[in-house]
């Protein structure tokens, strides 16, 4: 059993090797004509410039937090914190660099048909997928081995948790900053380009087009990568710290019988999932058919096989680790993990049901667009709100199954702890296959960008048809990753919340989480209000950043002669749009981002009971609000696409205009506020956990 | 001290006498020409028909709940429950009847200027105000005296609480049903009349105009009256039941030293507030000036004086009741009550800040309408969400002050209970002057209807100018009542929640409200999801009911020859529109209304800890969502009016169209879902409290 961390580290190295291999394959693929290379390079330059600047801003923040950690917790906590942050940033940077290399190459391959292009786009995404999973797991195992096994330092588990906080910091700012960027550019490009100037999407005349494509990469690729890095790492850390803080473990206790299996179980699942992801990734092949069902099957083959392997292997791992006398039924924790996986899958399907135009809700919104934008907005709001109820039901089913499984696995006296441990490991079920899940998820924006390049490079429409077909596959795949991200966020935050409680108890400060107590109740109230404030701040941030873009695009159309008419030699100043988006979104990122770290620290130093209430209130309300915003936004988006596909009058009709209003309202909902909310919850919880000993 | 309930009952009788007096005054005022009388009668007929049908539906529900109460709690609980329901219904019916008499009379008086018309409208509202406060308090005191003092029956305090549940049931269905009605009619009238047929608001050709005016009365008058009935009664019951369940009182213990002051203190404040309201109501006079500031001062004079008297008298009452040795500092509970009053006032001012066009937020929304409906909607959403943070801060300040005041008043051993008692009585501070507050609030829709009648009866435009001036006063006055309703809902629900905890403890079932416990946490999660589901159901209900109205109005314009052109003899079938609105809204009311009663019962019979979590989760999330919806909706409404006043291009401009979209989105937010949410929270809590002994 002591070999598990080494095995996990080894599998992480394999994953990284695979990322390098895919990188080479992408690099070898032809990137097309000069115009395509130019566009690709512009997008890449813009995206890298954004990430570099973003990391500079975040570095300042991270250094302050690292100093605080070094002073109030332990100097080594600052080290592991910075390691987590640097690795997450590195994974995001590497993955995004390759994603922006893969876009033009996908376009070029699309000239030969979808079965050629699909693997290029997938491999581009796979570099992100395996960078995230590989670096995340490798760094975590290194931190564990170094501080727990080899050096056996004091506060080893606080230090391990700080690694997760590092990843969370990057994720928070990436989601907020990237989310603001992508929507500011999108709104700026659409509003002036499509609506005012009357030119189509991705038209080369529009100065904001490059910024829009950059936005896809910094928001959907880098932001999503950082998000999954922190979710993945957090899901492994949560059960480990739960055990450590519950038992008050020091590093020396870590190899005790009855403890060791609990510590290495999450790592073993991560190992299994990594190997399964690697195998799965090789099964994504183009095939001969160009039929969309066949393509979709090809793309999902990897994920499905990887999950199947993980499920089977989890049962084996559970029997291997939990057959000792200290445990009751070994199958129990396998039930928790698999239950988590199924609930995550069901959450994704629920999101798909409420946001895909194959089902009733989106069709209803599209029908409501017949009576104008107001009814479109209202039916999107109610659709998102109903989906909250369905998702809450699923999460609670997941919590129930995982809790029951955990109880089965433990002897009677530890029933309650076992249940909580079951909840903690349930999140790993969803995220063990992060490597391949992120690969498929990052595929989406690459295919989207490939279409943009085909349009901007004015290639034959048949190329655009192919990239559109690939792009439409991406939309449904995102649902699975989304379900996992949301579901694991709730479960991980819950497990971290319990760890926080145990950590305080270990310091002799019993947390009174009774909501009948006034301090706890006040905390609960503050916690319920915070997600609303966070959503308001991010929505307003998008609005302000978008306004700057709009002004700039208008200025260029006004001041650059012949630009609107598309005259030879009239070249838009895309770089300036990119720079404005970058500056504006980074400036806007600071306040909402800091909120997540500052509020729990301030409340925690005043009263830990109130902090406990705050975390619980923020978790339940934030989860509901995140689901509402994500699904309303997704539903409006697809209602618009449904109309564009020729229903209710099609493009340019009044219902279409109404649907565009819904879509624009939904943009910051689904791409800025909603996704950032999940991380907000976890950052607040993990900050509280890491600083728990300092609060007392 | 034993005389307090008698004094309170006497003051309630005085209030009822005043209502009769004002009724006579209104009746005496001339109602204008035949056309005006016809319109008034139509509105009155429609409103009464709606209320009668609504009460029939609700009666079925109330009988089921009464039978359940009789079986599982006590037969007498069913009696007091039905008494509360009947009195609330009676107050609503009487008040609304007079309000619909006062509208044409206000129009007629407006011919002589605002100083003549203002008192007519105010007196019409005052019949509602003093019916609500008088019947509510009289019934409650009767129930208290009968079951606690005279008969001293078993379970006397459960029976008393059931009286509150009766009022809550009516309030819930009135708010939901009336809210659906008023918005369905409003949207139907606006969308077909103003937008499609291009005829102005309140035009006699529009078949939905009468229904729209009926809607103002059933939603804003009857709905608001039932809401305040339940808030008022609930705020008096909450501290009484808190004391009773905490101490496990039987009726015989009620006159013990140290207990009696706690039981009669809320009644004493109600007595003081009633007398102060009666005095205040006489100070509302027209005066000679027609200046809007002077009019506003005249209208508010009554409320301001009544509150001033209440504040001073509260200090006296506190010294009188709490000077005994069992208590610490008598001023403490006066601080709680006055703190509540100030916080309620500040909540109203906050709502005004975020929703009035005198301040930044609404101006920002109006400015955003320049870039279209999407940005209008987004800035309204973020405005509403920011206002949540501000309101949460205020409520927590109120909780803190009230808790501190309560602690001051009690000896050290009872500090914690004292704090909770302080929170419970803080809500009474806001609602003691319900009589005059509701009078001013009901004034608004009367003035609004008066304008509608002026328009429909095609009177001289100068009359409409006067009614518009009166109407605009109504908009700002509503903010105060809204702040009190919202603030008292949070505080009362919190106090009832604690009573629920004590009630279970009294049955020997200690409630484990530790959110670290999985059952409680699951409950918390369900509770956070419920308000979203409730909001979705009510928004969809408005949408469906509005669609039926739209179809009918379109049909009439199509099938009645000459209607659109306004030809002589082409009379719209208004009655049919009224009937459709009535049927549709009552049908739609059933599911969301039942949710509030059924969910806590089902969860409570399964697991009381989960129910505790559910109530807490619903309270904090529902409060936030209610504020968000109310203030977003109000802000959009006034942004539209601000543009109509000539800013950003004025009426008919593109920004105006965008603002109309925002306003339409906001309609069900602010008039259906938002106000109903506050009652949802209290109904769920009071159902749990009344049935607490049955859950065990």
mmCIF file with all atom_site columns, N, CA, C and O in Angstrom, chain A residues 364 378 382 385-386 396 498 513 515-516 521 525-526 532 536 540 616 619 621 623-624 665, chain B residues 378 382 385-386 396 498 513-516 521 525-526 532 536 540 616 619 621 623-624 665:
data_model
loop_
_atom_site.group_PDB
_atom_site.id
_atom_site.type_symbol
_atom_site.label_atom_id
_atom_site.label_alt_id
_atom_site.label_comp_id
_atom_site.label_asym_id
_atom_site.label_entity_id
_atom_site.label_seq_id
_atom_site.pdbx_PDB_ins_code
_atom_site.Cartn_x
_atom_site.Cartn_y
_atom_site.Cartn_z
_atom_site.occupancy
_atom_site.B_iso_or_equiv
_atom_site.pdbx_formal_charge
_atom_site.auth_seq_id
_atom_site.auth_comp_id
_atom_site.auth_asym_id
_atom_site.auth_atom_id
_atom_site.pdbx_PDB_model_num
ATOM 1   N N  . UNK A 1 364 ? -39.277 25.501 -25.685 1.00 0.00 ? 364 UNK A N  1
ATOM 2   C CA . UNK A 1 364 ? -40.248 26.415 -25.078 1.00 0.00 ? 364 UNK A CA 1
ATOM 3   C C  . UNK A 1 364 ? -39.712 27.849 -25.121 1.00 0.00 ? 364 UNK A C  1
ATOM 4   O O  . UNK A 1 364 ? -40.445 28.796 -25.451 1.00 0.00 ? 364 UNK A O  1
ATOM 5   N N  . UNK A 1 378 ? -37.771 35.787 -19.556 1.00 0.00 ? 378 UNK A N  1
ATOM 6   C CA . UNK A 1 378 ? -38.487 35.184 -18.432 1.00 0.00 ? 378 UNK A CA 1
ATOM 7   C C  . UNK A 1 378 ? -38.502 33.664 -18.502 1.00 0.00 ? 378 UNK A C  1
ATOM 8   O O  . UNK A 1 378 ? -38.305 32.996 -17.498 1.00 0.00 ? 378 UNK A O  1
ATOM 9   N N  . UNK A 1 382 ? -36.928 31.063 -15.752 1.00 0.00 ? 382 UNK A N  1
ATOM 10  C CA . UNK A 1 382 ? -37.646 30.000 -15.040 1.00 0.00 ? 382 UNK A CA 1
ATOM 11  C C  . UNK A 1 382 ? -37.068 28.629 -15.369 1.00 0.00 ? 382 UNK A C  1
ATOM 12  O O  . UNK A 1 382 ? -37.003 27.760 -14.503 1.00 0.00 ? 382 UNK A O  1
ATOM 13  N N  . UNK A 1 385 ? -34.120 28.165 -13.199 1.00 0.00 ? 385 UNK A N  1
ATOM 14  C CA . UNK A 1 385 ? -34.503 27.969 -11.803 1.00 0.00 ? 385 UNK A CA 1
ATOM 15  C C  . UNK A 1 385 ? -35.073 26.577 -11.553 1.00 0.00 ? 385 UNK A C  1
ATOM 16  O O  . UNK A 1 385 ? -34.841 25.985 -10.506 1.00 0.00 ? 385 UNK A O  1
ATOM 17  N N  . UNK A 1 386 ? -35.835 26.078 -12.511 1.00 0.00 ? 386 UNK A N  1
ATOM 18  C CA . UNK A 1 386 ? -36.337 24.709 -12.357 1.00 0.00 ? 386 UNK A CA 1
ATOM 19  C C  . UNK A 1 386 ? -35.175 23.715 -12.358 1.00 0.00 ? 386 UNK A C  1
ATOM 20  O O  . UNK A 1 386 ? -35.159 22.750 -11.593 1.00 0.00 ? 386 UNK A O  1
ATOM 21  N N  . UNK A 1 396 ? -28.211 15.651 -3.812  1.00 0.00 ? 396 UNK A N  1
ATOM 22  C CA . UNK A 1 396 ? -28.598 15.048 -2.537  1.00 0.00 ? 396 UNK A CA 1
ATOM 23  C C  . UNK A 1 396 ? -28.658 13.530 -2.661  1.00 0.00 ? 396 UNK A C  1
ATOM 24  O O  . UNK A 1 396 ? -28.290 12.818 -1.729  1.00 0.00 ? 396 UNK A O  1
ATOM 25  N N  . UNK A 1 498 ? -16.276 19.764 6.308   1.00 0.00 ? 498 UNK A N  1
ATOM 26  C CA . UNK A 1 498 ? -16.149 18.873 7.464   1.00 0.00 ? 498 UNK A CA 1
ATOM 27  C C  . UNK A 1 498 ? -14.717 18.867 7.978   1.00 0.00 ? 498 UNK A C  1
ATOM 28  O O  . UNK A 1 498 ? -14.480 18.830 9.187   1.00 0.00 ? 498 UNK A O  1
ATOM 29  N N  . UNK A 1 513 ? -21.869 24.715 15.052  1.00 0.00 ? 513 UNK A N  1
ATOM 30  C CA . UNK A 1 513 ? -22.499 24.970 13.759  1.00 0.00 ? 513 UNK A CA 1
ATOM 31  C C  . UNK A 1 513 ? -24.011 24.914 13.859  1.00 0.00 ? 513 UNK A C  1
ATOM 32  O O  . UNK A 1 513 ? -24.703 24.764 12.868  1.00 0.00 ? 513 UNK A O  1
ATOM 33  N N  . UNK A 1 515 ? -27.387 26.151 13.675  1.00 0.00 ? 515 UNK A N  1
ATOM 34  C CA . UNK A 1 515 ? -27.919 27.354 13.041  1.00 0.00 ? 515 UNK A CA 1
ATOM 35  C C  . UNK A 1 515 ? -28.886 28.085 13.946  1.00 0.00 ? 515 UNK A C  1
ATOM 36  O O  . UNK A 1 515 ? -29.278 29.204 13.659  1.00 0.00 ? 515 UNK A O  1
ATOM 37  N N  . UNK A 1 516 ? -29.271 27.450 15.038  1.00 0.00 ? 516 UNK A N  1
ATOM 38  C CA . UNK A 1 516 ? -30.075 28.167 16.025  1.00 0.00 ? 516 UNK A CA 1
ATOM 39  C C  . UNK A 1 516 ? -29.247 29.165 16.818  1.00 0.00 ? 516 UNK A C  1
ATOM 40  O O  . UNK A 1 516 ? -29.789 30.047 17.474  1.00 0.00 ? 516 UNK A O  1
ATOM 41  N N  . UNK A 1 521 ? -25.983 31.689 12.610  1.00 0.00 ? 521 UNK A N  1
ATOM 42  C CA . UNK A 1 521 ? -27.064 32.106 11.735  1.00 0.00 ? 521 UNK A CA 1
ATOM 43  C C  . UNK A 1 521 ? -26.680 33.362 10.952  1.00 0.00 ? 521 UNK A C  1
ATOM 44  O O  . UNK A 1 521 ? -26.971 33.479 9.752   1.00 0.00 ? 521 UNK A O  1
ATOM 45  N N  . UNK A 1 525 ? -26.462 33.726 6.896   1.00 0.00 ? 525 UNK A N  1
ATOM 46  C CA . UNK A 1 525 ? -27.097 34.810 6.142   1.00 0.00 ? 525 UNK A CA 1
ATOM 47  C C  . UNK A 1 525 ? -26.078 35.518 5.244   1.00 0.00 ? 525 UNK A C  1
ATOM 48  O O  . UNK A 1 525 ? -26.339 35.780 4.059   1.00 0.00 ? 525 UNK A O  1
ATOM 49  N N  . UNK A 1 526 ? -24.925 35.825 5.813   1.00 0.00 ? 526 UNK A N  1
ATOM 50  C CA . UNK A 1 526 ? -23.877 36.474 5.005   1.00 0.00 ? 526 UNK A CA 1
ATOM 51  C C  . UNK A 1 526 ? -23.504 35.560 3.846   1.00 0.00 ? 526 UNK A C  1
ATOM 52  O O  . UNK A 1 526 ? -23.357 35.990 2.702   1.00 0.00 ? 526 UNK A O  1
ATOM 53  N N  . UNK A 1 532 ? -24.692 36.322 -4.427  1.00 0.00 ? 532 UNK A N  1
ATOM 54  C CA . UNK A 1 532 ? -25.409 37.353 -5.169  1.00 0.00 ? 532 UNK A CA 1
ATOM 55  C C  . UNK A 1 532 ? -24.492 38.542 -5.438  1.00 0.00 ? 532 UNK A C  1
ATOM 56  O O  . UNK A 1 532 ? -24.454 39.087 -6.542  1.00 0.00 ? 532 UNK A O  1
ATOM 57  N N  . UNK A 1 536 ? -23.223 39.814 -9.057  1.00 0.00 ? 536 UNK A N  1
ATOM 58  C CA . UNK A 1 536 ? -23.437 41.201 -9.481  1.00 0.00 ? 536 UNK A CA 1
ATOM 59  C C  . UNK A 1 536 ? -22.113 41.826 -9.911  1.00 0.00 ? 536 UNK A C  1
ATOM 60  O O  . UNK A 1 536 ? -22.032 42.501 -10.947 1.00 0.00 ? 536 UNK A O  1
ATOM 61  N N  . UNK A 1 540 ? -21.386 43.085 -13.729 1.00 0.00 ? 540 UNK A N  1
ATOM 62  C CA . UNK A 1 540 ? -21.043 44.484 -13.985 1.00 0.00 ? 540 UNK A CA 1
ATOM 63  C C  . UNK A 1 540 ? -19.663 44.610 -14.616 1.00 0.00 ? 540 UNK A C  1
ATOM 64  O O  . UNK A 1 540 ? -19.429 45.476 -15.461 1.00 0.00 ? 540 UNK A O  1
ATOM 65  N N  . UNK A 1 616 ? -21.391 27.312 4.901   1.00 0.00 ? 616 UNK A N  1
ATOM 66  C CA . UNK A 1 616 ? -22.565 26.496 4.575   1.00 0.00 ? 616 UNK A CA 1
ATOM 67  C C  . UNK A 1 616 ? -23.570 27.291 3.743   1.00 0.00 ? 616 UNK A C  1
ATOM 68  O O  . UNK A 1 616 ? -24.098 26.799 2.740   1.00 0.00 ? 616 UNK A O  1
ATOM 69  N N  . UNK A 1 619 ? -22.253 27.784 0.288   1.00 0.00 ? 619 UNK A N  1
ATOM 70  C CA . UNK A 1 619 ? -22.249 26.545 -0.482  1.00 0.00 ? 619 UNK A CA 1
ATOM 71  C C  . UNK A 1 619 ? -23.626 26.265 -1.075  1.00 0.00 ? 619 UNK A C  1
ATOM 72  O O  . UNK A 1 619 ? -23.758 26.053 -2.287  1.00 0.00 ? 619 UNK A O  1
ATOM 73  N N  . UNK A 1 621 ? -26.400 28.257 -1.323  1.00 0.00 ? 621 UNK A N  1
ATOM 74  C CA . UNK A 1 621 ? -26.952 29.300 -2.187  1.00 0.00 ? 621 UNK A CA 1
ATOM 75  C C  . UNK A 1 621 ? -26.124 29.450 -3.453  1.00 0.00 ? 621 UNK A C  1
ATOM 76  O O  . UNK A 1 621 ? -26.666 29.621 -4.547  1.00 0.00 ? 621 UNK A O  1
ATOM 77  N N  . UNK A 1 623 ? -24.289 27.198 -4.919  1.00 0.00 ? 623 UNK A N  1
ATOM 78  C CA . UNK A 1 623 ? -24.533 26.067 -5.808  1.00 0.00 ? 623 UNK A CA 1
ATOM 79  C C  . UNK A 1 623 ? -25.804 26.316 -6.624  1.00 0.00 ? 623 UNK A C  1
ATOM 80  O O  . UNK A 1 623 ? -25.815 26.176 -7.855  1.00 0.00 ? 623 UNK A O  1
ATOM 81  N N  . UNK A 1 624 ? -26.862 26.721 -5.933  1.00 0.00 ? 624 UNK A N  1
ATOM 82  C CA . UNK A 1 624 ? -28.131 26.970 -6.622  1.00 0.00 ? 624 UNK A CA 1
ATOM 83  C C  . UNK A 1 624 ? -27.980 28.082 -7.659  1.00 0.00 ? 624 UNK A C  1
ATOM 84  O O  . UNK A 1 624 ? -28.425 27.958 -8.802  1.00 0.00 ? 624 UNK A O  1
ATOM 85  N N  . UNK A 1 665 ? -27.963 38.198 -22.627 1.00 0.00 ? 665 UNK A N  1
ATOM 86  C CA . UNK A 1 665 ? -28.146 38.199 -21.171 1.00 0.00 ? 665 UNK A CA 1
ATOM 87  C C  . UNK A 1 665 ? -27.437 36.985 -20.571 1.00 0.00 ? 665 UNK A C  1
ATOM 88  O O  . UNK A 1 665 ? -26.784 37.056 -19.532 1.00 0.00 ? 665 UNK A O  1
ATOM 89  N N  . UNK B 2 378 ? -29.374 42.963 -18.003 1.00 0.00 ? 378 UNK B N  1
ATOM 90  C CA . UNK B 2 378 ? -28.200 42.611 -17.200 1.00 0.00 ? 378 UNK B CA 1
ATOM 91  C C  . UNK B 2 378 ? -27.952 43.623 -16.088 1.00 0.00 ? 378 UNK B C  1
ATOM 92  O O  . UNK B 2 378 ? -27.640 43.240 -14.958 1.00 0.00 ? 378 UNK B O  1
ATOM 93  N N  . UNK B 2 382 ? -27.926 42.898 -12.052 1.00 0.00 ? 382 UNK B N  1
ATOM 94  C CA . UNK B 2 382 ? -26.824 43.142 -11.118 1.00 0.00 ? 382 UNK B CA 1
ATOM 95  C C  . UNK B 2 382 ? -27.237 44.154 -10.047 1.00 0.00 ? 382 UNK B C  1
ATOM 96  O O  . UNK B 2 382 ? -26.825 44.026 -8.899  1.00 0.00 ? 382 UNK B O  1
ATOM 97  N N  . UNK B 2 385 ? -29.063 42.267 -7.458  1.00 0.00 ? 385 UNK B N  1
ATOM 98  C CA . UNK B 2 385 ? -28.173 41.403 -6.692  1.00 0.00 ? 385 UNK B CA 1
ATOM 99  C C  . UNK B 2 385 ? -27.315 42.196 -5.701  1.00 0.00 ? 385 UNK B C  1
ATOM 100 O O  . UNK B 2 385 ? -27.047 41.729 -4.591  1.00 0.00 ? 385 UNK B O  1
ATOM 101 N N  . UNK B 2 386 ? -26.872 43.366 -6.119  1.00 0.00 ? 386 UNK B N  1
ATOM 102 C CA . UNK B 2 386 ? -26.110 44.200 -5.184  1.00 0.00 ? 386 UNK B CA 1
ATOM 103 C C  . UNK B 2 386 ? -27.005 44.617 -4.013  1.00 0.00 ? 386 UNK B C  1
ATOM 104 O O  . UNK B 2 386 ? -26.562 44.628 -2.858  1.00 0.00 ? 386 UNK B O  1
ATOM 105 N N  . UNK B 2 396 ? -28.804 41.963 9.229   1.00 0.00 ? 396 UNK B N  1
ATOM 106 C CA . UNK B 2 396 ? -27.884 41.441 10.242  1.00 0.00 ? 396 UNK B CA 1
ATOM 107 C C  . UNK B 2 396 ? -27.611 42.500 11.299  1.00 0.00 ? 396 UNK B C  1
ATOM 108 O O  . UNK B 2 396 ? -27.475 42.177 12.483  1.00 0.00 ? 396 UNK B O  1
ATOM 109 N N  . UNK B 2 498 ? -36.798 29.599 15.935  1.00 0.00 ? 498 UNK B N  1
ATOM 110 C CA . UNK B 2 498 ? -36.335 29.258 17.287  1.00 0.00 ? 498 UNK B CA 1
ATOM 111 C C  . UNK B 2 498 ? -37.461 28.618 18.092  1.00 0.00 ? 498 UNK B C  1
ATOM 112 O O  . UNK B 2 498 ? -37.229 27.680 18.868  1.00 0.00 ? 498 UNK B O  1
ATOM 113 N N  . UNK B 2 513 ? -29.403 20.862 14.931  1.00 0.00 ? 513 UNK B N  1
ATOM 114 C CA . UNK B 2 513 ? -29.335 21.794 13.809  1.00 0.00 ? 513 UNK B CA 1
ATOM 115 C C  . UNK B 2 513 ? -27.913 22.023 13.360  1.00 0.00 ? 513 UNK B C  1
ATOM 116 O O  . UNK B 2 513 ? -27.601 23.000 12.691  1.00 0.00 ? 513 UNK B O  1
ATOM 117 N N  . UNK B 2 514 ? -27.012 21.126 13.757  1.00 0.00 ? 514 UNK B N  1
ATOM 118 C CA . UNK B 2 514 ? -25.628 21.261 13.340  1.00 0.00 ? 514 UNK B CA 1
ATOM 119 C C  . UNK B 2 514 ? -25.522 20.979 11.841  1.00 0.00 ? 514 UNK B C  1
ATOM 120 O O  . UNK B 2 514 ? -25.812 19.878 11.376  1.00 0.00 ? 514 UNK B O  1
ATOM 121 N N  . UNK B 2 515 ? -25.097 21.987 11.104  1.00 0.00 ? 515 UNK B N  1
ATOM 122 C CA . UNK B 2 515 ? -25.058 21.822 9.653   1.00 0.00 ? 515 UNK B CA 1
ATOM 123 C C  . UNK B 2 515 ? -23.974 20.839 9.235   1.00 0.00 ? 515 UNK B C  1
ATOM 124 O O  . UNK B 2 515 ? -23.915 20.442 8.082   1.00 0.00 ? 515 UNK B O  1
ATOM 125 N N  . UNK B 2 516 ? -23.119 20.461 10.164  1.00 0.00 ? 516 UNK B N  1
ATOM 126 C CA . UNK B 2 516 ? -22.153 19.411 9.871   1.00 0.00 ? 516 UNK B CA 1
ATOM 127 C C  . UNK B 2 516 ? -22.805 18.035 9.829   1.00 0.00 ? 516 UNK B C  1
ATOM 128 O O  . UNK B 2 516 ? -22.231 17.078 9.314   1.00 0.00 ? 516 UNK B O  1
ATOM 129 N N  . UNK B 2 521 ? -27.754 19.066 6.839   1.00 0.00 ? 521 UNK B N  1
ATOM 130 C CA . UNK B 2 521 ? -27.160 19.656 5.652   1.00 0.00 ? 521 UNK B CA 1
ATOM 131 C C  . UNK B 2 521 ? -28.016 19.401 4.412   1.00 0.00 ? 521 UNK B C  1
ATOM 132 O O  . UNK B 2 521 ? -28.208 20.284 3.574   1.00 0.00 ? 521 UNK B O  1
ATOM 133 N N  . UNK B 2 525 ? -29.749 22.194 2.010   1.00 0.00 ? 525 UNK B N  1
ATOM 134 C CA . UNK B 2 525 ? -29.641 22.201 0.548   1.00 0.00 ? 525 UNK B CA 1
ATOM 135 C C  . UNK B 2 525 ? -31.020 22.253 -0.111  1.00 0.00 ? 525 UNK B C  1
ATOM 136 O O  . UNK B 2 525 ? -31.264 23.030 -1.042  1.00 0.00 ? 525 UNK B O  1
ATOM 137 N N  . UNK B 2 526 ? -31.938 21.414 0.387   1.00 0.00 ? 526 UNK B N  1
ATOM 138 C CA . UNK B 2 526 ? -33.301 21.444 -0.156  1.00 0.00 ? 526 UNK B CA 1
ATOM 139 C C  . UNK B 2 526 ? -33.905 22.821 0.048   1.00 0.00 ? 526 UNK B C  1
ATOM 140 O O  . UNK B 2 526 ? -34.524 23.398 -0.853  1.00 0.00 ? 526 UNK B O  1
ATOM 141 N N  . UNK B 2 532 ? -35.957 28.823 -5.446  1.00 0.00 ? 532 UNK B N  1
ATOM 142 C CA . UNK B 2 532 ? -35.759 28.872 -6.897  1.00 0.00 ? 532 UNK B CA 1
ATOM 143 C C  . UNK B 2 532 ? -36.908 28.170 -7.609  1.00 0.00 ? 532 UNK B C  1
ATOM 144 O O  . UNK B 2 532 ? -37.440 28.655 -8.609  1.00 0.00 ? 532 UNK B O  1
ATOM 145 N N  . UNK B 2 536 ? -39.609 29.888 -10.079 1.00 0.00 ? 536 UNK B N  1
ATOM 146 C CA . UNK B 2 536 ? -39.823 29.379 -11.434 1.00 0.00 ? 536 UNK B CA 1
ATOM 147 C C  . UNK B 2 536 ? -41.297 29.079 -11.672 1.00 0.00 ? 536 UNK B C  1
ATOM 148 O O  . UNK B 2 536 ? -41.863 29.430 -12.707 1.00 0.00 ? 536 UNK B O  1
ATOM 149 N N  . UNK B 2 540 ? -43.563 31.067 -14.421 1.00 0.00 ? 540 UNK B N  1
ATOM 150 C CA . UNK B 2 540 ? -44.224 30.318 -15.498 1.00 0.00 ? 540 UNK B CA 1
ATOM 151 C C  . UNK B 2 540 ? -45.738 30.466 -15.438 1.00 0.00 ? 540 UNK B C  1
ATOM 152 O O  . UNK B 2 540 ? -46.411 30.527 -16.475 1.00 0.00 ? 540 UNK B O  1
ATOM 153 N N  . UNK B 2 616 ? -33.980 26.843 7.613   1.00 0.00 ? 616 UNK B N  1
ATOM 154 C CA . UNK B 2 616 ? -32.877 27.807 7.634   1.00 0.00 ? 616 UNK B CA 1
ATOM 155 C C  . UNK B 2 616 ? -32.403 28.115 6.214   1.00 0.00 ? 616 UNK B C  1
ATOM 156 O O  . UNK B 2 616 ? -32.182 29.273 5.855   1.00 0.00 ? 616 UNK B O  1
ATOM 157 N N  . UNK B 2 619 ? -34.957 30.181 4.441   1.00 0.00 ? 619 UNK B N  1
ATOM 158 C CA . UNK B 2 619 ? -35.023 31.546 4.965   1.00 0.00 ? 619 UNK B CA 1
ATOM 159 C C  . UNK B 2 619 ? -33.919 32.415 4.352   1.00 0.00 ? 619 UNK B C  1
ATOM 160 O O  . UNK B 2 619 ? -34.194 33.490 3.816   1.00 0.00 ? 619 UNK B O  1
ATOM 161 N N  . UNK B 2 621 ? -31.826 31.848 1.711   1.00 0.00 ? 621 UNK B N  1
ATOM 162 C CA . UNK B 2 621 ? -31.825 31.942 0.254   1.00 0.00 ? 621 UNK B CA 1
ATOM 163 C C  . UNK B 2 621 ? -33.066 32.656 -0.251  1.00 0.00 ? 621 UNK B C  1
ATOM 164 O O  . UNK B 2 621 ? -32.995 33.472 -1.175  1.00 0.00 ? 621 UNK B O  1
ATOM 165 N N  . UNK B 2 623 ? -34.879 34.864 1.320   1.00 0.00 ? 623 UNK B N  1
ATOM 166 C CA . UNK B 2 623 ? -34.772 36.291 1.612   1.00 0.00 ? 623 UNK B CA 1
ATOM 167 C C  . UNK B 2 623 ? -33.959 36.973 0.524   1.00 0.00 ? 623 UNK B C  1
ATOM 168 O O  . UNK B 2 623 ? -34.365 38.000 -0.035  1.00 0.00 ? 623 UNK B O  1
ATOM 169 N N  . UNK B 2 624 ? -32.799 36.378 0.197   1.00 0.00 ? 624 UNK B N  1
ATOM 170 C CA . UNK B 2 624 ? -31.927 36.977 -0.818  1.00 0.00 ? 624 UNK B CA 1
ATOM 171 C C  . UNK B 2 624 ? -32.641 37.044 -2.170  1.00 0.00 ? 624 UNK B C  1
ATOM 172 O O  . UNK B 2 624 ? -32.618 38.070 -2.857  1.00 0.00 ? 624 UNK B O  1
ATOM 173 N N  . UNK B 2 665 ? -39.882 42.025 -17.932 1.00 0.00 ? 665 UNK B N  1
ATOM 174 C CA . UNK B 2 665 ? -39.189 40.955 -17.208 1.00 0.00 ? 665 UNK B CA 1
ATOM 175 C C  . UNK B 2 665 ? -39.415 41.145 -15.708 1.00 0.00 ? 665 UNK B C  1
ATOM 176 O O  . UNK B 2 665 ? -39.640 40.192 -14.956 1.00 0.00 ? 665 UNK B O  1
#
